[in-house]
Amino acid sequence: MFVRSKNCVNEVSCEATALLQYEPLMIPGLLQTPEYARAVIEATGSGLSEDEVDALVASRISRQSVLTKRQSLQLHVLVEEDALNRPFGDAGVLARQLRHLADIATRPNIILQLLPTETGLRAGLHGAFVVLEYDDEPSLVWLENQLASVFLEEDEQIEGYLASWNDMVARARTADESAELICKMVV
């Protein structure tokens, strides 16, 4: 997911060094607990067998290792507050997911900010996106939906998404305010 295929000499030189991720509907995959990931995959993957669900959950959780490697990925996430109230799985799944978020948000390579519902109309209403940043390559924007994913690489496309990102960061709660709100939701 984080490897750039264009002009890659080797995998290490092509890895993204930072992700800017906006998610309006759920907790992003890199921050999901296994049981939350399972609930999301089961809810969105109609017709999947139990083995397929197991494989997708394992794959999603294994990708999280990019956050704990020696030279770990820098991750800045904006999540809509409403996503933290949307139940996935049984009642305990969301509570455990919120505890996990509170813990993971203390890592030095992760910034988690919540976008309050009352911010109203804003640039992010067009949907989720990820900006992949590289040390020696131009950034990319990754869009994903139920049937496909696409990478945008034109300068004006990337600039448009970065403008949306900056607008939402300015409207979001700070990382400290976000962590405090998550901790209040856990109790």
C-alpha positions as a printed NumPy array, in Angstrom:
array([[  0.   ,   0.   ,   0.   ],
       [  2.814,   2.448,   0.697],
       [  5.218,   1.487,  -2.054],
       [  5.434,   3.692,  -5.104],
       [  5.689,   1.636,  -8.279],
       [  6.706,   4.446, -10.656],
       [ 10.494,   4.909, -10.969],
       [ 11.272,   2.538,  -8.099],
       [ 14.824,   1.305,  -7.873],
       [ 14.233,  -0.808,  -4.804],
       [ 11.459,  -1.16 ,  -2.241],
       [ 13.231,   0.822,   0.488],
       [ 13.778,   3.883,  -1.719],
       [ 10.16 ,   3.838,  -2.831],
       [  8.37 ,   3.707,   0.487],
       [  6.249,   6.619,   1.624],
       [  7.734,   8.441,   4.593],
       [  4.506,  10.126,   5.685],
       [  0.773,   9.715,   5.228],
       [ -1.863,  12.406,   5.615],
       [ -5.144,  10.519,   5.921],
       [ -8.682,  11.881,   6.122],
       [-11.424,   9.444,   7.085],
       [-15.018,  10.595,   7.557],
       [-16.79 ,   7.299,   8.281],
       [-14.6  ,   4.97 ,  10.344],
       [-11.279,   4.569,  12.09 ],
       [ -8.524,   4.223,   9.448],
       [ -7.142,   0.727,   8.905],
       [ -3.684,   1.571,  10.28 ],
       [ -5.294,   2.406,  13.633],
       [ -7.851,  -0.401,  13.826],
       [ -7.917,  -3.214,  16.353],
       [ -8.345,  -6.702,  14.856],
       [-11.944,  -6.984,  16.047],
       [-12.873,  -3.544,  14.706],
       [-11.19 ,  -4.412,  11.387],
       [-13.176,  -7.673,  11.275],
       [-16.45 ,  -5.825,  11.89 ],
       [-15.661,  -3.294,   9.136],
       [-14.622,  -5.978,   6.646],
       [-17.686,  -8.113,   7.403],
       [-19.979,  -5.086,   7.041],
       [-18.471,  -3.924,   3.742],
       [-17.376,  -7.194,   2.134],
       [-20.623,  -8.89 ,   1.189],
       [-20.181, -12.454,   0.095],
       [-16.768, -12.989,   1.684],
       [-16.097, -16.37 ,   3.261],
       [-14.81 , -16.606,   6.817],
       [-11.362, -17.52 ,   5.478],
       [-11.352, -14.463,   3.207],
       [-12.358, -12.219,   6.104],
       [ -9.603, -13.757,   8.246],
       [ -7.033, -13.12 ,   5.496],
       [ -8.134,  -9.502,   5.01 ],
       [ -8.034,  -8.819,   8.765],
       [ -4.563, -10.361,   9.035],
       [ -3.362,  -8.307,   6.076],
       [ -4.757,  -5.073,   7.503],
       [ -3.205,  -5.679,  10.912],
       [  0.17 ,  -6.692,   9.441],
       [  0.346,  -3.364,   7.536],
       [  0.324,  -1.604,  10.907],
       [  3.952,  -2.656,  11.387],
       [  4.939,   0.422,   9.331],
       [  4.083,   2.439,  12.449],
       [  6.539,   0.598,  14.69 ],
       [  9.54 ,  -0.062,  12.463],
       [ 12.863,   1.522,  13.36 ],
       [ 12.288,   4.243,  10.771],
       [  8.562,   4.31 ,  11.226],
       [  6.106,   6.034,   8.987],
       [  4.871,   9.469,  10.045],
       [  1.079,   9.323,  10.19 ],
       [ -1.229,  12.319,  10.528],
       [ -4.888,  11.329,  10.64 ],
       [ -8.042,  13.425,  10.575],
       [-11.15 ,  11.512,  11.628],
       [-14.694,  12.842,  11.781],
       [-15.95 ,  12.735,  15.381],
       [-19.117,  10.98 ,  14.225],
       [-16.962,   8.006,  13.205],
       [-16.106,   7.461,  16.869],
       [-19.779,   6.97 ,  17.708],
       [-20.587,   4.572,  14.882],
       [-20.849,   1.081,  16.374],
       [-19.035,  -1.741,  14.609],
       [-19.461,  -5.219,  16.055],
       [-20.759,  -5.78 ,  19.568],
       [-20.865,  -3.048,  22.213],
       [-17.348,  -3.74 ,  23.496],
       [-15.652,  -3.472,  20.09 ],
       [-15.994,   0.302,  19.906],
       [-14.894,   0.81 ,  23.52 ],
       [-11.763,  -1.299,  22.968],
       [-11.096,   0.516,  19.677],
       [-11.307,   3.886,  21.456],
       [ -8.888,   2.696,  24.167],
       [ -6.527,   1.601,  21.403],
       [ -6.814,   5.027,  19.752],
       [ -6.04 ,   6.758,  23.042],
       [ -2.915,   4.606,  23.433],
       [ -1.67 ,   4.848,  19.854],
       [ -2.151,   8.626,  19.729],
       [  0.679,   8.977,  22.267],
       [  3.265,   7.627,  19.794],
       [  5.671,  10.291,  18.531],
       [  5.124,   9.392,  14.863],
       [  1.318,   9.642,  15.024],
       [ -0.855,  12.736,  15.067],
       [ -4.558,  12.052,  15.502],
       [ -6.996,  14.93 ,  15.181],
       [-10.768,  14.856,  15.34 ],
       [-12.89 ,  16.998,  13.09 ],
       [-15.952,  18.21 ,  15.042],
       [-19.333,  17.583,  13.469],
       [-20.314,  21.195,  14.047],
       [-17.637,  22.43 ,  11.62 ],
       [-20.336,  22.116,   8.98 ],
       [-19.681,  22.257,   5.26 ],
       [-16.014,  21.976,   4.292],
       [-13.626,  20.621,   1.724],
       [-13.603,  17.047,   3.065],
       [-17.2  ,  16.359,   2.143],
       [-16.067,  14.725,  -1.102],
       [-14.796,  11.725,   0.849],
       [-11.818,   9.923,   2.313],
       [ -8.331,  10.334,   0.883],
       [ -4.686,   9.697,   1.681],
       [ -1.735,  11.859,   0.659],
       [  1.435,   9.779,   0.44 ],
       [  4.617,  11.789,   0.899],
       [  8.083,  10.648,  -0.163],
       [ 11.53 ,  12.027,   0.605],
       [ 12.852,  11.907,  -2.955],
       [  9.687,  11.689,  -5.061],
       [  6.6  ,  13.861,  -5.567],
       [  3.58 ,  13.138,  -3.395],
       [  0.642,  11.019,  -4.506],
       [ -3.032,  11.044,  -3.53 ],
       [ -4.705,   7.682,  -3.002],
       [ -8.479,   7.329,  -3.351],
       [-10.297,   4.086,  -2.652],
       [-13.89 ,   2.968,  -2.978],
       [-15.736,  -0.331,  -2.91 ],
       [-14.647,  -1.409,  -6.371],
       [-11.315,   0.252,  -7.085],
       [ -8.53 ,   2.498,  -5.922],
       [ -6.668,   5.13 ,  -7.862],
       [ -3.503,   7.145,  -7.418],
       [ -3.493,  10.783,  -8.478],
       [ -0.121,  12.222,  -9.381],
       [ -0.763,  15.459, -11.277],
       [  0.483,  18.546,  -9.407],
       [ -2.863,  20.353,  -9.531],
       [ -4.687,  17.28 ,  -8.183],
       [ -2.27 ,  16.937,  -5.29 ],
       [ -2.411,  20.661,  -4.577],
       [ -6.223,  20.488,  -4.445],
       [ -6.161,  17.684,  -1.897],
       [ -3.486,  19.415,   0.161],
       [ -5.626,  22.579,   0.2  ],
       [ -8.548,  20.497,   1.489],
       [ -6.26 ,  18.875,   4.048],
       [ -4.973,  22.222,   5.322],
       [ -8.511,  23.595,   5.587],
       [ -9.63 ,  20.617,   7.656],
       [ -6.53 ,  20.65 ,   9.899],
       [ -7.3  ,  24.301,  10.685],
       [-10.87 ,  23.353,  11.673],
       [ -9.961,  20.196,  13.619],
       [ -9.379,  19.825,  17.324],
       [ -5.712,  19.808,  18.28 ],
       [ -4.076,  16.446,  18.899],
       [ -4.224,  17.087,  22.665],
       [ -7.901,  18.089,  22.548],
       [ -8.654,  15.054,  20.391],
       [ -6.878,  12.68 ,  22.798],
       [ -8.728,  14.213,  25.736],
       [-12.093,  13.736,  24.005],
       [-11.269,  10.119,  23.123],
       [-10.286,   9.431,  26.749],
       [-13.605,  10.895,  27.939],
       [-15.478,   8.648,  25.506],
       [-13.698,   5.553,  26.84 ],
       [-14.903,   6.001,  30.426]])
